Tab-separated table of C-alpha atoms and ligand atoms in Angstrom:
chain	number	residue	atom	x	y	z
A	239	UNK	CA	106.837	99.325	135.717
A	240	UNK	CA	109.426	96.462	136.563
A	241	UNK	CA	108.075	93.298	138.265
A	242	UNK	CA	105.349	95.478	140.633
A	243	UNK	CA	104.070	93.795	143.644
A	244	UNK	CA	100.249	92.631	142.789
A	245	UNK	CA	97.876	92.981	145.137
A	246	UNK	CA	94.364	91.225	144.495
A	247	UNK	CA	91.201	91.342	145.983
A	248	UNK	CA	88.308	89.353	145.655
A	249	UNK	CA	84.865	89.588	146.070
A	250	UNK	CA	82.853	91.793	148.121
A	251	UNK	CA	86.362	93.732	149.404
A	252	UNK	CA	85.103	96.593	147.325
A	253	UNK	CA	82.665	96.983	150.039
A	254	UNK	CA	85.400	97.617	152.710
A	255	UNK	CA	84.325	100.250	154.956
A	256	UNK	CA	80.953	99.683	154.667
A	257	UNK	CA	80.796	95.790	155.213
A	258	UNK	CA	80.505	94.063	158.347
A	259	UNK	CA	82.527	96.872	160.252
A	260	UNK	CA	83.055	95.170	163.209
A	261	UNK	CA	84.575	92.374	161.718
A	262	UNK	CA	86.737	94.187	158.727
A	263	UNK	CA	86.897	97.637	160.547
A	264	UNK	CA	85.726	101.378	158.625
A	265	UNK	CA	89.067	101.670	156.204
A	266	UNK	CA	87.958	101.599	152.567
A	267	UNK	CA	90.141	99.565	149.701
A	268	UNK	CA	91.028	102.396	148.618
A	269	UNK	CA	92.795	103.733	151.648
A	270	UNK	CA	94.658	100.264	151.724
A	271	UNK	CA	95.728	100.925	148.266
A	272	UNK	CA	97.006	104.144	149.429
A	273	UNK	CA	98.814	102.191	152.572
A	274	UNK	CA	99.977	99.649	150.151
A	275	UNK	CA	101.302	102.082	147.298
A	276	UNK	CA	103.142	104.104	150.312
A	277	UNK	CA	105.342	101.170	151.944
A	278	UNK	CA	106.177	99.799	148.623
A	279	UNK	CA	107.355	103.140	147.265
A	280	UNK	CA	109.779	103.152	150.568
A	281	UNK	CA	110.925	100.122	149.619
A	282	UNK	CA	111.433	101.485	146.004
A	283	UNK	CA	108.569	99.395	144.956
A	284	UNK	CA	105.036	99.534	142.605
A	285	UNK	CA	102.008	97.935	142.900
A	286	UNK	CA	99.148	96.972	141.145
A	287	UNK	CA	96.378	97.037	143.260
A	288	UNK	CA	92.840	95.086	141.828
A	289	UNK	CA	89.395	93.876	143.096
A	290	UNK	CA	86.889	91.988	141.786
A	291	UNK	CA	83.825	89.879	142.228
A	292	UNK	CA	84.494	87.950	139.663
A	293	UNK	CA	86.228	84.662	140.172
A	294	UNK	CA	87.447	84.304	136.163
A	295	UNK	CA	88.836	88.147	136.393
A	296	UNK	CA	90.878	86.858	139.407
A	297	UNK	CA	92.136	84.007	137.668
A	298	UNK	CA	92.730	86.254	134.580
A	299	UNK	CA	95.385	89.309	136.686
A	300	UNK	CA	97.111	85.802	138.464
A	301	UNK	CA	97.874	84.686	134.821
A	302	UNK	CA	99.228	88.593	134.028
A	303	UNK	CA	100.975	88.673	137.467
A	304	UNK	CA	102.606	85.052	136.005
A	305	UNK	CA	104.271	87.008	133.402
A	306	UNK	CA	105.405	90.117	135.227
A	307	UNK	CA	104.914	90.240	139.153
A	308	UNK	CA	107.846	90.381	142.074
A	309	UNK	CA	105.058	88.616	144.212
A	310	UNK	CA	101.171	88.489	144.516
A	311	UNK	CA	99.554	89.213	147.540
A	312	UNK	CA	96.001	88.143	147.426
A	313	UNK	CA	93.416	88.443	149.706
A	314	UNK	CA	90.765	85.873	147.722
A	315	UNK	CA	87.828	86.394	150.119
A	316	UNK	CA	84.945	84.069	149.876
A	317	UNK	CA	86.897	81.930	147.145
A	318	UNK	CA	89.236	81.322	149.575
A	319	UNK	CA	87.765	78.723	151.039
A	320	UNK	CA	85.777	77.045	147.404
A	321	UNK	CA	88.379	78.041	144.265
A	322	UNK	CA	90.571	75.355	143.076
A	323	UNK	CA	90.743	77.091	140.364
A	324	UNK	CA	92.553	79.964	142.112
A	325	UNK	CA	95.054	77.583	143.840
A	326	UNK	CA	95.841	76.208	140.172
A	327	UNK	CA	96.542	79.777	139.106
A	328	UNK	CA	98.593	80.692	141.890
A	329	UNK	CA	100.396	77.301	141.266
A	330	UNK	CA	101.330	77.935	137.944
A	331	UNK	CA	103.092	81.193	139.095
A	332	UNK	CA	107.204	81.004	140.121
A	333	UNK	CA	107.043	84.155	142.329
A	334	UNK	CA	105.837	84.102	146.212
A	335	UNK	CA	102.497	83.883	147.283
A	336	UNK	CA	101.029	85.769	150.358
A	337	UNK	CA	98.039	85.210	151.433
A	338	UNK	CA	95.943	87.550	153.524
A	339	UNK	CA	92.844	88.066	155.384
A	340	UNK	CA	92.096	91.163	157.483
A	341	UNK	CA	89.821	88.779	159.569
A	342	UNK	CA	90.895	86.073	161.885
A	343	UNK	CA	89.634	83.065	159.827
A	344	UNK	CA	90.655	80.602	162.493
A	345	UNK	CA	88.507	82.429	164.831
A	346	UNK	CA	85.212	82.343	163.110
A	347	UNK	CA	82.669	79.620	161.326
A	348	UNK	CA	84.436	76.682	160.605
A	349	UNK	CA	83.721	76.782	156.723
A	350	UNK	CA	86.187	79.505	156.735
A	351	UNK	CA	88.695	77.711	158.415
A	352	UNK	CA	90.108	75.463	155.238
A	353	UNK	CA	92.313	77.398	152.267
A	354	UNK	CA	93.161	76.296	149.191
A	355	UNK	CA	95.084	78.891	148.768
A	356	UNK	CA	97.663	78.251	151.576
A	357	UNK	CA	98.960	75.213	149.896
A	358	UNK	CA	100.481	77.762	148.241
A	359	UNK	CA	101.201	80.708	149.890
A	360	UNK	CA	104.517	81.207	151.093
A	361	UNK	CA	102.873	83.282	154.052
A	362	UNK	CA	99.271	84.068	155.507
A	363	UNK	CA	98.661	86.590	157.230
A	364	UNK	CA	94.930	86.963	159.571
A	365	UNK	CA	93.162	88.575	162.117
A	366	UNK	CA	95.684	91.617	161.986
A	367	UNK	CA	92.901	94.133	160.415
A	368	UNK	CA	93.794	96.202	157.069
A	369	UNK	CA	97.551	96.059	158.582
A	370	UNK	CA	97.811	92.835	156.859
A	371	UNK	CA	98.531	94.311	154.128
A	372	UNK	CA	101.300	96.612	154.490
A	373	UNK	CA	102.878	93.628	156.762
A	374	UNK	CA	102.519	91.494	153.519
A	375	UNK	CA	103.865	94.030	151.350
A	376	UNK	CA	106.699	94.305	154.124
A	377	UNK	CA	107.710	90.825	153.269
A	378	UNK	CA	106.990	90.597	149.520
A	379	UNK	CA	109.992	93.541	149.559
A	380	UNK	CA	112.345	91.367	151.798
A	381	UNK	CA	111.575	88.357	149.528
A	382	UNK	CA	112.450	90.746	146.505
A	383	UNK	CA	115.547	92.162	148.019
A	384	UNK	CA	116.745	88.355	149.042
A	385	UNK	CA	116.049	86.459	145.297
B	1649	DQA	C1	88.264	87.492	154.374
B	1649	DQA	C2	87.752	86.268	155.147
B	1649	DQA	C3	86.847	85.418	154.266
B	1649	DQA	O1	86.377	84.287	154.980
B	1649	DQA	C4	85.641	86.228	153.823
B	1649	DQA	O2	84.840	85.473	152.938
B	1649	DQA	C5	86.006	87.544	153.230
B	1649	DQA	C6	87.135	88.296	153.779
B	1649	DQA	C7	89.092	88.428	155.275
B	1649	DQA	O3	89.776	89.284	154.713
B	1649	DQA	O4	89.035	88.341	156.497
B	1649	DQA	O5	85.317	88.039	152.344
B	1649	DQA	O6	89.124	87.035	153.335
């Protein structure tokens, strides 16, 4: 697979669907892999598409994406708003960054409101629901087709 598109998830995405419906709406991950894998094929593109809980595991597929991603999109959840570490991942990557949240961040508690994660991302993306992610995947292929 040449330079795929990575798409990472963090913690508690894996509940999607179930989880807070009102707020993250009744689409499972795996039907936004499905979404995701779909508009990058039209855009002659692969993913890799990943979740976990685990904040070292994230860490871990940034440093893989470092070596062979087009771009990591990378919806980091609750660590969005407490990982360093994940920002100094992200920062030691070359390839764009987009950031995404299917939940308006702005909109809610204020502790959600800060991202480490934007000082790098070359986009963010919230409050647009699951969409988010085919938008992002959108513009990780117009990023690709423009480098
Ligand atoms: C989220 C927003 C975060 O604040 C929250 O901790 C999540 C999901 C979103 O996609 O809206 O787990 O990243």
């Amino acid at each position: 697979m040449a330079h795929p598109i990575f798409i990472l998830n963090g913690p508690n995405l894996n509940l999607l669907g179930k989880r807070e419906p009102k707020i993250y709406g009744s689409q499972t991950l795996d039907d936004v892999e499905q979404m995701c894998a779909e508009t990058a094929q039209q855009a002659g593109l692969e993913i890799v598409f990943r979740q976990s809980n685990a904040e070292h595991q994230l860490i871990d597929w940034i440093h893989e994406a470092r070596e062979t991603a087009s771009a990591i999109i990378i919806n980091p959840a609750a660590y969005t708003h407490t990982s360093i570490a994940i920002l100094d991942a992200l920062s030691a990557c070359t390839c764009p960054v987009i950031e995404v949240h299917i939940s308006n961040v702005h909109q809610r508690e204020s502790f959600r409101h800060h991202s480490y994660v934007s000082q790098r991302a070359e986009a963010v993306i919230a409050g647009c629901g699951v969409a988010g992610y085919v938008y992002a995947v959108q513009h990780a292929a117009r990023l690709n087709g423009s480098r």
